[in-house]
C-alpha cells in the first residue's frame, strides 16, 4: 500500500535510499500553469543539504535537483512532476559494520524484523536523506502558496535546555545564522551548546516552531482530515520527531475555558479572534488567524560514543558508529518542517477548490 | 474527497450530525470470520455516552447500536459493516439562538465560512456526538486486536493543574471511578476540580495517556504512514485535542543522545530495549515494547458564562449558551482515544499482512 | 481495503445485503448547497425497484429512501450524506436450500471460497439489491450534473437477438414502456421476447446504450483515470455485465485510420469534431461531443429450470431455485447504468475543479 | 489528485513525457524479498520498444531501464522501487508544426482545453511512450505472480478485418513472429495487411486477447473493485483502446441463461466449472478457471495522409504529420496488455492477503 505517498489532491511519492543511486519524488496533482522556479527549489534544497555549516554533518552532497517530467517551458503542465537528486558522496564502507548490528534508537532492528531485509548502508530508506525529496516537493507547494500570499516560516525555538523567549522572534534573523534562530544572541548560545555536544561526542534535541501566515479561512476538512490533524501526521512523519502541539498546545490542558476561548471580533479583513489560543485552526478548519505549532525533536540517535547493543542474533555487542552525522538535527530540519507544512496547506488549498466552485455556481 | 474516512486497510467512514436522525459508521475492510460481539460494542458506547455520571453532560441518549450489514450469524462476512446510533434526546430548540451567532472557540464560524451553510443545531457535524460512531468502529477493531492479544488502555492523567504521578497507574482502578483515573485518591481530586469548574460556570482541560500493550514488532510503514504519525493524526482528529507526544515526547528535546538512546538487549521474547524513550516505535515501526503516548485536551469551549463574540454579520454580541455540555471532556474522551488508537493499530495490522505472506512464500 | 467505495472526489460507500435489515450508501464529498430533491431520489429508486411491471421480479419492496445525515433544510451541507433503504419483503426461507449449494454462474462459490463465510440469503452482498444504494447516490450526482446542464440517458438497445436500429432513438419513448426501449414498436418485440423466456423458465441477456449529453470539454484525467477507463470500471462493477465499448468500440478494430479519425471543425460552441467515432472522449478526456457507450449484460443466472451443480462438499446435485427473479435484467438495469455514469461524471467534474481555479488564478 | 497512480496494494505512479528527459515509474507497495530480475524487466521493455521490427515505428530507443531505489543485492526491500527509462531519440523538431494544430483523434485539443498548456512534442504525456513505465512495473508484478505460478499471456487475435479462428492458439508461436500472433500462417496474413496499410499511408485497428492461467480462486473484491472491473479500467487506460469484454462478452447478450450458465463440477484441483462463459470471474472474484478477455484497439490516429483539421484558433487547416509512428499498434501493445493485467492481478493478490491471514488466525 501507498505508505510513501502523502496528500490527496497535491499528492507526493518519495523514493530512494541514503546510499542508492538517487532519492526523488513524484508529484501527482500539481495544477497546470504554475511557474516552476528551479532556482527556488535548489535554494530550498541547499538549506537542507549536509555540510552547509560547521555544526552539521560533513557528508558532502551538492543535492542538485533534476526535473524529469511535468514541466514545459518553465511551467507545470498538470502532469506528474518527477524530481531526482543523485547521491554522490555515499561512503558505504563506513556502514559495513552495521550489516549485523542494531544501532540504539535507530530503525535498523524494526526494518529487519518487518521486512526480513534492509539496505543497511547509511540507514537506507530510514535515513533523513529521504527528506531531500520532501523539500523539493515542498518547494513546489510553496510556489503555489506564494501565488495566494501564504507564507510558511519555521525556526529553531529551543536547543536542549535553552529556549528562546516567546516575544523575540525576528523572521529576518533566521537565515542569518547557521542554527536558524530568529534572534541573534540566542543563536550564539544555541551554536555553543551544539558545539559542546559534539565535543562530548553526544547529541542534542530541540524544538522547531512554525508559523503559517495569511492562510485563508476555510482550509481543512472535518472530521478526520482536519488541518491540524494532517499537520500532526506530517510532522510526526519526519525522522526524530516525538511531539506536536498547535496553538496553546499542552499548556491548554491547564487553562480554564473562560481564559482559553478565543473571542470573535470584527477586524478589517472580516471576522477574526481577539486571542489566538486556537492556533488559527478551529474544528479542524483554518479561521484566518496565524497558524502556529511546535515540533519536538529528540536528540540525534547517532553519537560517536561507544554504546551497548545487540547484533542480529541477539548477542550483546559494543558498537562504535563511524558514519558522519549531525550533533543536533534541528537547524537542518527547519526547511523540512516548512516543506511538510507547505505540502499540507497546498493539499487542502486544492481540496477546498473541489467544493467552492460548485457552491458558487449553484 | 473522503475527509470523513479513516484508515487504508481497515477503513471507516462516519456520518451524522448532533441533531439529525442518527450518527453511524461504515467499516469497509473488516476481515471475515471475526466474532462481532454486539454487547461489547454496546459496552464501549456506554463508556462514551452522555449522562453517564454527575460530571458529564445531562443530555440523555441511550446510544443503542444497530448493526445494519456485514454480520451474519454473529460473524463478520468481509462485507461492509454499517452501524447506526439513533439520536433521541435532541433538543434543537436550545440551539435556535445559535443560528446567527458564532460561539467562541467553536467551529460555527469556520463551517459557515467554508461551506456557506451549516447545521447549527447542537454543533451539527462538529459535535463530539460524531465520536460515538468512532467508538463503535473502534470496538470492532478491538475485537480483532484481542484475537492477537493486543490491549489498548487509556486513562486520565491530568485535569487542569492536577497531575497523576507517573508511577501510580493501576489499570484496575480506571473504570471504578467516574473520571477514569487509574488511582483512586487522585480520582477524588480530579472529580472535585471538575465539580468546582462547573459551579464556576467554567471548564477544564486535561491530558489522557494511552498504553498499547503486546503490540507485535513490525506495525507501521515508512515513510509517511509511520505508526506514530498515524496515531498523531488520529488523536488530533478528536475534537478539542491540541497536542500529541509519544514516548519521551517534548521532554526529549531537553535530553542528550547518550541518555535518550534505548539500548537493545536480549529478552525472553526476543530482542527488546532496556529503556523505552522511543515509546515502542522506532523509525515509524513498532519495536515490540509498550507503545505509550499523551494527548492534550483544551478546556471545553462551551461554558455557561456570558461571553463576548460576534454574529454572522460581524456585529458584537453577548452570548449565553443554553445547551447541555461537559465541564471537562477528558473522562468521556478516554474511550474515544482508545477507539482511535485501536483503529490505527488494526489498520496497520491488516496492512502488514499484505507483505508478510508473500515474503514467507518466496 | 475500500472495495465498496467508488470515486475519489465524489466518493460513495455502499453497504447492505439482500436479506439484512437495510442497504444504503454514504456519500463523502458532496459539495455544499446542492438542493437535495428527495422526491427525485425516490423517483430514481422507483425506476429500479422490483415488482414494477409484469416482466420483473415480483419481490415487493417499496424501496423508500431515508436520509440520515448531511442535508439541512433541503440542502447539502458538505458533510457525509447517508441514505438508507430498508429491506422489507425478504423471504429468506426461499433461500434456505442454498446454504450448501452453489448456483451455476452465481457468486455463491467464490464468496465462500474467498471469505470462508457468506450470507447466502438472496445472494447476500452479491445480490443486485445493492445497486439500490448506487441509484440513490447516482440521483444526488444527477442533481449536481443538472446544475451544469449535463444529461445522462440510458436505454435498452438489444434484448437477446433483437436489436434496435441505430437511428430509431426517441428519448421521450424510453419511460413509456416497461422495457425502457426508445422505440415503441421495438419495445413490444422486446417485451414479447422476455415473456417467452419466462414461460420457457429461461432468461435473456441484452445491451444497454448510454448517452451523456452536454458534457463540457476537459473531464477525465490522464493517464489511468481516463474518463472512459472509469466508465468501463463503473459498468463492469454492475452485476451481470460482461463488456463495455465506447464510441466506435469493437467495430473500430475493423476500420482504417483515415475513416475512423474524427476531423476537428469549428462549431458554434467552439471547436468540435465532424464525426464522433471517439465517443466524446479523446486521450481519456471529454472533448465536448456526445459521450456514448454500450454495456453488455449476460442472461440472468437464476432460472427456474432444474440445473446440475455441486454442493459445498463438491458432490453433484440437481438444483431448483425457488427465489423470485427477473427473466431479463436490462429494463431494471437502465437506471443503474445511468447512476454509475452519473457518479463517474460527477466525480470528474469535482476533480476538474481542483486544477482550474488555481490555473485561472495564476 | 492521483490520476497517474494505479493499484491500491501494489500501487504504481508513472511519470514522463515523450520528448522530456525520461519516463519512469515508482512502485509503492512491492513486498520485500522478491528477486528483482533486471534482465527480465529489460526483456519485457524490449518487447514494447519502438523500432523492433519492420512493422513498427522507426524511432530508435534502446529503452534501457535504470533501477534507482528499493532493490538491495538483487531483492526488493519493501521500499519504493523507482525505475527510469531515458528518452534518447527525441526528434522534437518533427513536432514543431503541431504547437498550434490539433491532430484528428489525438489528445492535443483536450489537453490544451483542460490544462491551458501542453507539451506538444511527440504527444507529450499522451504519447504511448508512457506505457514503457507500465511495462517495467508490470514486469515486477509478473515476477511476483510467477512465484505463485500465475501466467499471463496476450496475443494478437485480429488485425483489421482478419481474425484468428478461436481454436488455433499456440502460445509458443507468439514471440516467433513480429505481429505476436499465436498462429504462424495467420501471422503472415496480419503482417501483409499491416504492410499494405502503411503503403497506403493508412493505419489499422485490431484485437488483443489475454489469458490469465493458474489464477487462484478468490482474487477480486466486491462490489466496486471486482477483478473484471479493475481489468476493464486497466485496459481502457491504454491509449487507443475502445472496448473490453470478458468471457462470453458481447456474445453473451444473445445467449439464454440455460446455455450461458457455467455448471459447477468436481475437478481434481477442487470445484470448477464445466464451461467457462464467465471467463474465470464470477461476482467479481476469480473462480479458478482460466481468465480470458478481449481488448479492442482503434486504428492508429497518426497517418501519413494529409488531413483536414483546425488550429488552436479554430481555423480550418490541412495537416501533414511528419513524426514516426506505427501503422498498427497491436503487436507492440501485447506486452502492455500483459503488464496492465499483471498489475491488476498482483494488486488483488496482495489485497487478498489482508483478509486471509486474519481469517485463518481466528
Coordinates of C-alpha atoms in Angstrom, one line a residue, chain A residues 103-350:
Chain A
X103 CA 22.2 0.8 16.4
X104 CA 20.3 2.0 19.6
X105 CA 17.2 4.1 18.8
X106 CA 17.7 3.6 15.0
X107 CA 15.3 1.9 12.6
X108 CA 17.8 -1.0 11.8
X109 CA 16.1 -3.6 14.0
X110 CA 12.5 -2.8 13.1
X111 CA 13.2 -2.8 9.3
X112 CA 14.9 -6.1 9.5
X113 CA 12.2 -7.6 11.6
X114 CA 9.4 -6.2 9.4
X115 CA 10.8 -6.9 6.0
X116 CA 13.4 -9.6 6.5
X117 CA 15.8 -7.5 4.6
X118 CA 17.2 -3.9 4.8
X119 CA 19.6 -1.7 2.9
X120 CA 21.8 -1.0 5.9
X121 CA 24.1 1.4 4.2
X122 CA 23.7 4.8 5.8
X123 CA 20.3 4.0 7.2
X124 CA 18.9 3.1 3.8
X125 CA 15.3 4.2 3.4
X126 CA 15.2 5.4 7.1
X127 CA 17.9 7.9 6.5
X128 CA 16.9 11.6 6.8
X129 CA 18.3 11.8 3.3
X130 CA 14.8 10.9 2.1
X131 CA 13.7 14.3 3.3
X132 CA 15.6 16.0 0.5
X133 CA 12.8 14.7 -1.8
X134 CA 10.2 16.2 0.6
X135 CA 12.0 19.6 0.5
X136 CA 11.9 19.6 -3.3
X137 CA 8.2 18.8 -3.4
X138 CA 7.6 21.3 -0.6
X139 CA 9.3 24.0 -2.7
X140 CA 6.8 23.4 -5.5
X141 CA 4.0 23.6 -2.9
X142 CA 5.5 26.9 -1.6
X143 CA 5.4 28.3 -5.2
X144 CA 1.7 27.6 -5.3
X145 CA 1.1 29.1 -1.9
X146 CA 3.1 32.2 -2.7
X147 CA 0.6 32.9 -5.5
X148 CA -2.0 33.1 -2.8
X149 CA 0.3 35.1 -0.5
X150 CA 0.5 32.3 2.0
X151 CA 3.8 32.3 3.9
X152 CA 5.4 29.5 5.9
X153 CA 8.2 30.3 8.2
X154 CA 9.8 27.9 10.7
X155 CA 12.7 28.5 13.1
X156 CA 14.6 26.9 15.9
X157 CA 13.0 27.8 19.2
X158 CA 14.8 25.6 21.6
X159 CA 18.0 23.6 21.7
X160 CA 18.5 21.2 24.6
X161 CA 17.6 23.2 27.7
X162 CA 18.0 26.6 26.1
X163 CA 14.8 28.2 25.0
X164 CA 14.0 31.4 23.0
X165 CA 11.7 33.8 24.9
X166 CA 8.4 33.9 23.0
X167 CA 8.4 37.6 22.1
X168 CA 11.9 37.7 20.5
X169 CA 11.1 36.4 17.0
X170 CA 12.6 38.4 14.2
X171 CA 12.0 36.5 10.9
X172 CA 14.8 38.4 9.2
X173 CA 17.4 36.9 11.5
X174 CA 16.5 33.2 10.8
X175 CA 18.7 32.7 7.7
X176 CA 21.5 34.9 9.0
X177 CA 22.8 32.3 11.5
X178 CA 23.7 28.7 11.0
X179 CA 21.3 27.5 13.7
X180 CA 18.2 29.2 12.1
X181 CA 17.2 31.0 15.3
X182 CA 15.2 34.2 14.9
X183 CA 17.3 36.0 17.5
X184 CA 21.0 36.7 17.1
X185 CA 22.1 36.5 20.7
X186 CA 20.1 33.3 21.3
X187 CA 21.6 31.9 18.1
X188 CA 25.1 32.2 19.5
X189 CA 24.1 30.3 22.6
X190 CA 22.4 27.6 20.6
X191 CA 25.5 27.2 18.4
X192 CA 27.7 27.0 21.5
X193 CA 25.6 24.3 23.0
X194 CA 25.7 22.2 19.8
X195 CA 29.4 22.6 19.6
X196 CA 29.8 21.4 23.2
X197 CA 27.6 18.4 22.5
X198 CA 29.8 17.5 19.5
X199 CA 32.9 17.8 21.5
X200 CA 31.4 15.5 24.1
X201 CA 30.6 13.0 21.3
X202 CA 27.0 13.5 22.3
X203 CA 23.9 15.0 20.6
X204 CA 21.0 17.4 21.5
X205 CA 17.3 17.6 20.8
X206 CA 15.3 20.7 20.3
X207 CA 12.1 22.4 19.2
X208 CA 11.1 24.0 15.9
X209 CA 8.2 26.5 15.7
X210 CA 6.4 27.0 12.5
X211 CA 4.2 30.0 11.5
X212 CA 1.7 29.9 8.6
X213 CA 0.8 33.5 7.8
X214 CA -2.1 34.7 5.6
X215 CA -3.8 31.3 5.4
X216 CA -7.3 32.0 4.2
X217 CA -10.4 30.9 6.1
X218 CA -11.7 27.5 5.3
X219 CA -8.8 25.1 4.7
X220 CA -9.0 21.7 6.4
X221 CA -11.8 19.2 6.3
X222 CA -13.9 17.6 9.0
X223 CA -13.8 15.1 10.6
X224 CA -10.6 13.1 10.1
X225 CA -8.7 15.3 7.6
X226 CA -8.6 18.3 10.0
X227 CA -5.9 20.8 9.0
X228 CA -4.2 20.3 12.4
X229 CA -4.6 16.5 12.2
X230 CA -2.9 16.5 8.9
X231 CA -0.1 18.8 10.2
X232 CA 0.4 16.5 13.1
X233 CA 0.8 13.5 10.9
X234 CA 3.1 15.4 8.6
X235 CA 5.4 16.4 11.4
X236 CA 5.4 13.1 13.2
X237 CA 6.4 11.5 9.8
X238 CA 9.7 13.5 10.0
X239 CA 12.5 11.4 11.4
X240 CA 13.3 12.1 15.1
X241 CA 10.0 13.9 15.9
X242 CA 8.4 12.9 19.2
X243 CA 5.7 15.5 19.6
X244 CA 3.4 18.1 18.1
X245 CA 1.3 20.9 19.6
X246 CA -0.8 23.6 17.9
X247 CA -1.8 26.9 19.4
X248 CA -2.0 26.7 23.2
X249 CA -0.9 23.0 22.9
X250 CA -0.1 21.1 26.0
X251 CA -0.4 24.4 28.0
X252 CA -4.1 24.4 27.2
X253 CA -4.6 21.4 29.5
X254 CA -4.0 23.7 32.5
X255 CA -6.2 26.6 31.4
X256 CA -9.9 27.2 32.0
X257 CA -12.4 27.7 29.2
X258 CA -13.1 31.3 30.2
X259 CA -9.4 32.1 29.7
X260 CA -8.8 29.8 26.7
X261 CA -11.7 30.7 24.5
X262 CA -10.9 33.0 21.6
X263 CA -13.5 35.7 21.5
X264 CA -14.6 36.6 17.9
X265 CA -14.3 40.3 16.9
X266 CA -14.8 42.3 13.7
X267 CA -11.5 43.0 12.0
X268 CA -10.7 45.0 8.9
X269 CA -10.3 41.8 6.9
X270 CA -13.5 40.3 8.3
X271 CA -14.3 38.3 11.3
X272 CA -11.3 37.3 13.4
X273 CA -10.4 36.4 17.0
X274 CA -9.0 38.6 19.8
X275 CA -6.7 36.0 21.2
X276 CA -5.3 33.0 19.3
X277 CA -5.1 30.0 21.6
X278 CA -6.7 28.0 18.8
X279 CA -3.6 28.5 16.7
X280 CA -5.5 29.5 13.7
X281 CA -7.5 26.3 13.4
X282 CA -11.0 25.6 14.9
X283 CA -12.9 22.4 14.3
X284 CA -10.1 21.4 12.0
X285 CA -10.5 24.3 9.7
X286 CA -8.4 27.5 9.3
X287 CA -10.0 30.6 10.7
X288 CA -7.9 33.2 9.1
X289 CA -5.6 33.9 12.1
X290 CA -2.0 32.9 12.2
X291 CA -1.4 29.1 12.3
X292 CA 1.4 28.2 14.7
X293 CA 2.7 25.0 16.1
X294 CA 5.7 23.4 17.8
X295 CA 7.5 20.2 16.8
X296 CA 9.6 18.3 19.3
X297 CA 12.8 16.6 18.0
X298 CA 14.7 14.0 20.1
X299 CA 18.5 14.2 20.3
X300 CA 20.1 12.5 17.3
X301 CA 20.5 8.8 17.8
X302 CA 23.8 8.5 16.1
X303 CA 26.6 9.5 18.6
X304 CA 30.3 9.0 18.5
X305 CA 30.4 7.3 21.9
X306 CA 30.7 3.6 22.2
X307 CA 27.3 2.1 23.0
X308 CA 25.9 -1.3 24.2
X309 CA 23.5 -3.0 21.9
X310 CA 22.9 -6.4 20.2
X311 CA 23.6 -7.9 16.9
X312 CA 21.0 -9.6 14.7
X313 CA 21.5 -12.8 16.6
X314 CA 20.7 -11.1 19.9
X315 CA 24.2 -11.2 21.2
X316 CA 25.4 -8.2 23.3
X317 CA 28.0 -6.1 21.5
X318 CA 29.7 -2.8 21.9
X319 CA 29.1 -0.5 18.9
X320 CA 31.1 2.4 17.6
X321 CA 29.5 4.2 14.7
X322 CA 31.9 5.8 12.2
X323 CA 29.4 7.5 9.8
X324 CA 29.1 11.3 9.6
X325 CA 26.2 12.8 11.4
X326 CA 24.7 16.0 12.9
X327 CA 25.1 16.6 16.6
X328 CA 21.7 18.3 16.6
X329 CA 19.2 18.0 13.8
X330 CA 17.0 21.0 14.3
X331 CA 18.9 23.6 12.2
X332 CA 18.7 21.4 9.1
X333 CA 15.2 20.3 10.0
X334 CA 13.8 23.8 9.6
X335 CA 13.3 23.6 5.8
X336 CA 11.8 20.1 6.3
X337 CA 9.2 21.3 8.7
X338 CA 8.4 24.1 6.3
X339 CA 8.2 21.7 3.4
X340 CA 5.8 19.3 5.2
X341 CA 3.6 22.2 6.3
X342 CA 3.6 23.6 2.8
X343 CA 2.5 20.2 1.4
X344 CA -0.4 20.0 3.9
X345 CA -1.6 23.5 3.2
X346 CA -1.3 23.2 -0.5
X347 CA -3.1 19.9 -0.4
X348 CA -6.0 21.5 1.5
X349 CA -6.0 24.6 -0.8
X350 CA -6.6 22.3 -3.8

